Short mmCIF file of C-alpha atoms in Angstrom, two decimals:
data_model
loop_
_atom_site.label_atom_id
_atom_site.label_comp_id
_atom_site.label_asym_id
_atom_site.label_seq_id
_atom_site.Cartn_x
_atom_site.Cartn_y
_atom_site.Cartn_z
CA LEU U 1 0.00 0.00 0.00
CA ALA U 2 1.54 3.29 -1.14
CA PRO U 3 -0.05 6.46 0.33
CA HIS U 4 1.20 8.55 -2.61
CA PRO U 5 2.58 7.91 -6.09
CA ASP U 6 6.33 7.36 -5.38
CA ASP U 7 6.14 5.82 -1.89
CA GLU U 8 6.22 2.36 -3.45
CA SER U 9 9.67 3.17 -4.88
CA LEU U 10 11.07 5.32 -2.07
CA GLY U 11 9.82 3.21 0.83
CA CYS U 12 10.02 -0.38 -0.35
CA GLY U 13 11.28 -0.45 -3.92
CA GLY U 14 14.11 -2.73 -2.87
CA ALA U 15 11.70 -5.19 -1.25
CA VAL U 16 9.53 -5.21 -4.36
CA ALA U 17 12.52 -5.89 -6.61
CA LEU U 18 13.73 -8.69 -4.33
CA ALA U 19 10.30 -10.32 -4.32
CA VAL U 20 10.16 -10.26 -8.12
CA GLN U 21 13.70 -11.63 -8.25
CA ARG U 22 12.41 -14.60 -6.22
CA HIS U 23 9.36 -15.02 -8.49
CA VAL U 24 6.89 -13.71 -5.88
CA PRO U 25 4.03 -11.77 -7.54
CA VAL U 26 3.56 -8.26 -6.19
CA ARG U 27 0.85 -5.61 -6.66
CA VAL U 28 0.88 -2.01 -5.49
CA VAL U 29 -2.24 -0.12 -4.41
CA VAL U 30 -1.68 3.63 -4.74
CA MET U 31 -4.04 5.22 -2.24
CA THR U 32 -4.02 8.87 -3.42
CA ASP U 33 -3.37 10.65 -6.70
CA GLY U 34 -0.54 12.98 -5.59
CA SER U 35 -2.38 15.99 -7.00
CA ARG U 36 -1.61 18.34 -4.09
CA SER U 37 2.13 17.96 -3.84
CA HIS U 38 2.76 21.31 -5.59
CA PRO U 39 -0.29 23.49 -4.89
CA ALA U 40 1.40 26.71 -6.08
CA SER U 41 2.13 25.43 -9.59
CA ARG U 42 0.47 27.31 -12.44
CA ARG U 43 1.79 25.19 -15.26
CA PHE U 44 0.74 21.93 -13.64
CA PRO U 45 -2.63 22.21 -11.89
CA ALA U 46 -3.91 19.31 -9.82
CA ASP U 47 -5.37 17.20 -12.65
CA ARG U 48 -2.31 17.53 -14.85
CA LEU U 49 0.04 16.82 -11.97
CA ALA U 50 -1.97 13.71 -11.02
CA ALA U 51 -1.69 12.44 -14.60
CA LEU U 52 2.06 13.03 -14.59
CA ARG U 53 2.59 11.22 -11.30
CA ARG U 54 0.48 8.31 -12.51
CA LYS U 55 2.69 7.99 -15.58
CA GLU U 56 5.81 8.16 -13.42
CA VAL U 57 4.64 5.39 -11.09
CA GLU U 58 3.79 3.10 -13.99
CA ALA U 59 7.28 3.65 -15.40
CA ALA U 60 8.88 3.02 -11.99
CA TRP U 61 6.81 -0.12 -11.45
CA GLU U 62 7.89 -1.46 -14.81
CA VAL U 63 11.52 -0.96 -13.76
CA LEU U 64 10.95 -2.74 -10.44
CA THR U 65 8.83 -5.65 -11.68
CA GLY U 66 9.22 -5.82 -15.46
CA SER U 67 5.60 -4.81 -16.07
CA SER U 68 3.40 -1.77 -15.41
CA ALA U 69 0.28 -3.93 -15.10
CA GLY U 70 0.41 -4.45 -11.34
CA VAL U 71 -0.56 -0.91 -10.28
CA ILE U 72 -4.00 -0.39 -8.71
CA TRP U 73 -5.25 3.19 -8.32
CA LEU U 74 -7.81 4.13 -5.69
CA GLY U 75 -7.95 7.77 -6.79
CA TYR U 76 -8.37 9.58 -3.47
CA SER U 77 -6.98 13.11 -3.34
CA ASP U 78 -4.03 13.94 -1.12
CA CYS U 79 -5.13 14.14 2.53
CA GLY U 80 -8.49 12.80 1.35
CA LEU U 81 -8.48 9.21 2.58
CA PRO U 82 -11.76 8.41 4.36
CA THR U 83 -11.97 8.82 8.10
CA ASP U 84 -15.62 7.89 8.63
CA SER U 85 -16.50 4.29 9.45
CA ALA U 86 -18.59 3.73 6.30
CA GLY U 87 -15.88 5.06 4.01
CA LEU U 88 -13.22 3.00 5.73
CA GLU U 89 -15.30 -0.15 5.48
CA ARG U 90 -15.77 0.34 1.73
CA LEU U 91 -12.05 0.92 1.28
CA VAL U 92 -11.06 -2.14 3.29
CA ASP U 93 -13.64 -4.20 1.35
CA ALA U 94 -11.91 -3.19 -1.90
CA LEU U 95 -8.49 -4.08 -0.50
CA GLU U 96 -9.74 -7.41 0.78
CA HIS U 97 -10.98 -8.19 -2.73
CA GLU U 98 -7.47 -7.50 -4.07
CA VAL U 99 -5.98 -9.77 -1.40
CA GLU U 100 -8.34 -12.56 -2.46
CA SER U 101 -7.70 -12.14 -6.18
CA LEU U 102 -3.93 -12.20 -5.70
CA GLN U 103 -4.04 -14.75 -2.87
CA ALA U 104 -1.66 -12.44 -1.06
CA SER U 105 0.32 -13.72 1.89
CA ALA U 106 1.52 -10.32 3.16
CA VAL U 107 0.69 -6.63 3.03
CA TRP U 108 3.22 -3.83 3.31
CA ALA U 109 2.17 -0.34 4.37
CA THR U 110 3.78 2.80 5.72
CA TRP U 111 4.80 2.96 9.36
CA VAL U 112 2.11 4.39 11.62
CA ASN U 113 4.41 7.11 12.99
CA ASP U 114 5.53 8.47 9.62
CA PRO U 115 4.78 12.21 10.00
CA HIS U 116 2.16 12.56 7.27
CA CYS U 117 -1.60 12.17 7.61
CA ASP U 118 -1.90 9.92 4.53
CA HIS U 119 0.94 7.69 5.76
CA GLU U 120 -0.70 7.36 9.17
CA ALA U 121 -4.09 6.67 7.59
CA THR U 122 -2.63 3.99 5.31
CA ALA U 123 -1.06 2.28 8.31
CA GLY U 124 -4.43 2.26 10.06
CA ILE U 125 -6.17 0.84 6.99
CA ALA U 126 -3.57 -1.93 6.79
CA ARG U 127 -4.25 -2.71 10.43
CA MET U 128 -7.99 -3.00 9.72
CA LEU U 129 -7.23 -5.30 6.80
CA GLY U 130 -5.03 -7.43 9.04
CA CYS U 131 -7.82 -7.76 11.58
CA ARG U 132 -10.09 -9.15 8.88
CA ARG U 133 -7.35 -11.44 7.59
CA PRO U 134 -5.45 -12.83 10.60
CA GLY U 135 -3.29 -15.01 8.36
CA LEU U 136 -2.05 -12.01 6.39
CA ALA U 137 1.45 -11.00 7.46
CA ARG U 138 1.72 -7.25 7.95
CA TRP U 139 4.94 -5.27 7.44
CA SER U 140 5.57 -1.56 7.91
CA TYR U 141 8.12 0.56 6.08
CA PRO U 142 9.20 4.15 6.90
CA VAL U 143 9.38 6.82 4.21
CA TRP U 144 10.16 9.98 6.19
CA GLY U 145 11.76 7.91 8.96
CA ARG U 146 12.12 10.70 11.50
CA PHE U 147 12.72 8.40 14.45
CA GLY U 148 14.70 10.97 16.43
CA GLU U 149 11.64 13.18 16.95
CA LEU U 150 9.65 10.43 18.70
CA ALA U 151 9.42 9.43 22.32
CA PRO U 152 11.04 6.04 23.07
CA SER U 153 7.60 4.56 23.76
CA ALA U 154 6.54 5.32 20.15
CA LEU U 155 9.43 3.38 18.61
CA PRO U 156 9.07 -0.29 17.61
CA ARG U 157 10.02 -2.76 20.31
CA GLN U 158 13.51 -4.20 20.22
CA GLY U 159 13.62 -7.27 18.03
CA ARG U 160 10.81 -6.06 15.78
CA LEU U 161 13.03 -4.18 13.33
CA VAL U 162 14.39 -5.99 10.28
CA ARG U 163 17.11 -4.69 7.99
CA LEU U 164 16.52 -5.91 4.46
CA ASP U 165 19.66 -6.51 2.43
CA THR U 166 18.87 -4.99 -0.96
CA HIS U 167 22.38 -4.50 -2.34
CA THR U 168 21.68 -6.85 -5.26
CA VAL U 169 18.78 -4.70 -6.47
CA GLU U 170 20.05 -1.24 -5.58
CA PRO U 171 20.67 -0.25 -9.24
CA ARG U 172 17.11 -1.21 -10.12
CA LYS U 173 15.67 0.79 -7.23
CA ALA U 174 17.82 3.78 -8.23
CA ARG U 175 16.41 3.61 -11.76
CA ALA U 176 12.87 3.42 -10.38
CA MET U 177 13.45 6.44 -8.16
CA ARG U 178 14.64 8.45 -11.15
CA CYS U 179 11.26 7.74 -12.74
CA VAL U 180 9.32 9.32 -9.85
CA SER U 181 11.05 12.68 -9.81
CA ALA U 182 8.01 14.99 -9.56
CA MET U 183 7.97 14.93 -5.75
CA LEU U 184 11.61 16.02 -5.70
CA TRP U 185 10.87 19.33 -7.42
CA PRO U 186 10.74 22.44 -5.23
CA ARG U 187 7.26 23.16 -3.88
CA ASN U 188 7.29 26.61 -5.56
CA TRP U 189 8.44 25.40 -8.97
CA ARG U 190 6.22 27.94 -10.74
CA ILE U 191 9.17 30.29 -10.06
CA TRP U 192 11.70 27.93 -11.62
CA ALA U 193 11.76 24.22 -12.28
CA ILE U 194 14.24 21.73 -13.62
CA PRO U 195 12.93 18.13 -13.52
CA LEU U 196 15.53 15.91 -11.88
CA ARG U 197 16.71 13.49 -14.57
CA SER U 198 13.25 13.48 -16.11
CA SER U 199 12.55 13.49 -19.83
CA THR U 200 8.82 14.00 -19.29
CA LEU U 201 8.97 17.77 -18.87
CA LYS U 202 11.23 20.49 -20.09
CA GLN U 203 11.24 23.94 -18.51
CA PRO U 204 13.33 27.08 -19.04
CA MET U 205 16.69 26.95 -17.27
CA ARG U 206 18.09 29.78 -15.20
CA SER U 207 21.68 30.32 -14.23
CA ARG U 208 23.11 28.27 -11.39
CA ARG U 209 23.59 31.37 -9.26
CA ALA U 210 19.99 32.51 -9.82
CA ARG U 211 18.63 29.06 -9.02
CA SER U 212 20.61 28.82 -5.79
CA ALA U 213 19.44 32.28 -4.70
CA THR U 214 15.82 31.38 -5.46
CA ILE U 215 16.10 28.20 -3.45
CA SER U 216 17.65 29.79 -0.40
CA ARG U 217 15.11 32.64 -0.23
CA ARG U 218 11.95 30.83 -1.20
CA MET U 219 12.09 27.15 -0.42
CA ARG U 220 11.12 27.19 3.24
CA LYS U 221 8.08 29.37 2.56
CA SER U 222 6.86 27.56 -0.52
CA SER U 223 4.52 24.98 0.98
CA THR U 224 0.95 26.07 1.67
CA ARG U 225 -0.06 22.86 3.40
CA SER U 226 -0.08 22.13 7.10
CA LYS U 227 3.02 20.72 8.80
CA ARG U 228 1.10 17.64 9.82
CA CYS U 229 -0.05 16.90 6.31
CA LEU U 230 3.21 17.62 4.51
CA PRO U 231 6.48 18.26 6.38
CA SER U 232 8.60 20.93 4.75
CA PRO U 233 11.84 19.41 3.40
CA ARG U 234 15.31 20.65 4.13
CA VAL U 235 17.15 21.49 0.97
CA ARG U 236 20.77 21.14 -0.02
CA CYS U 237 21.84 23.37 -2.91
CA ALA U 238 23.98 21.34 -5.26
CA ARG U 239 25.99 22.83 -8.10
CA ARG U 240 23.48 21.66 -10.66
CA ARG U 241 20.17 21.13 -8.89
CA ALA U 242 18.31 21.33 -5.60
CA ILE U 243 17.98 18.00 -3.84
CA PRO U 244 15.35 17.74 -1.06
CA ILE U 245 16.66 15.47 1.70
#
């Protein structure tokens, strides 16, 4: 379960590639459409941005699995996953149907303490699915992974953490991550934008000095969403591009 288009590559792309390497079938359910990641963009309004991110995920999934056919889209808007009991029941019903059709043995979802409302909601939905399917193994993966900001009681118990050795599939994951570059653009990319290693879009380039100045002055004020819903990234100014970290 990927809260947003790109979490499947960022959070567990290595696990997906390893599973495919061992001939284990994998599907990804993308919970939201990613349409609110850049709310200030004029060139790419929500519907166009959602279409772009959909195309990126299908390309990334083809890199990870060899086919783009295993992507399931639920189509909720960012921060729009249901919170009412009826809506949650319908959503879990749909996921349970996918589990049955695939005969899935495990479900992977974001960690419950990832600091984003959609990540937290996806973790809760996975828990509801696990309650319906006791035999379904449930794994959690961090995307933001800000463990240092949590109280010790909120961290997983000792012995519950597993480090997955993905060195054999690291090149494949790196290629998949290059496909999902939209989320790595600055939040205020209506001012300037250079897609990171993306051939999908081409935008006017500004000088390196001008880009660096724009980043340093504007980046921290560019997001219009709440801190809980979308943490503002720290930015390192590289010689050629800005890289959110």
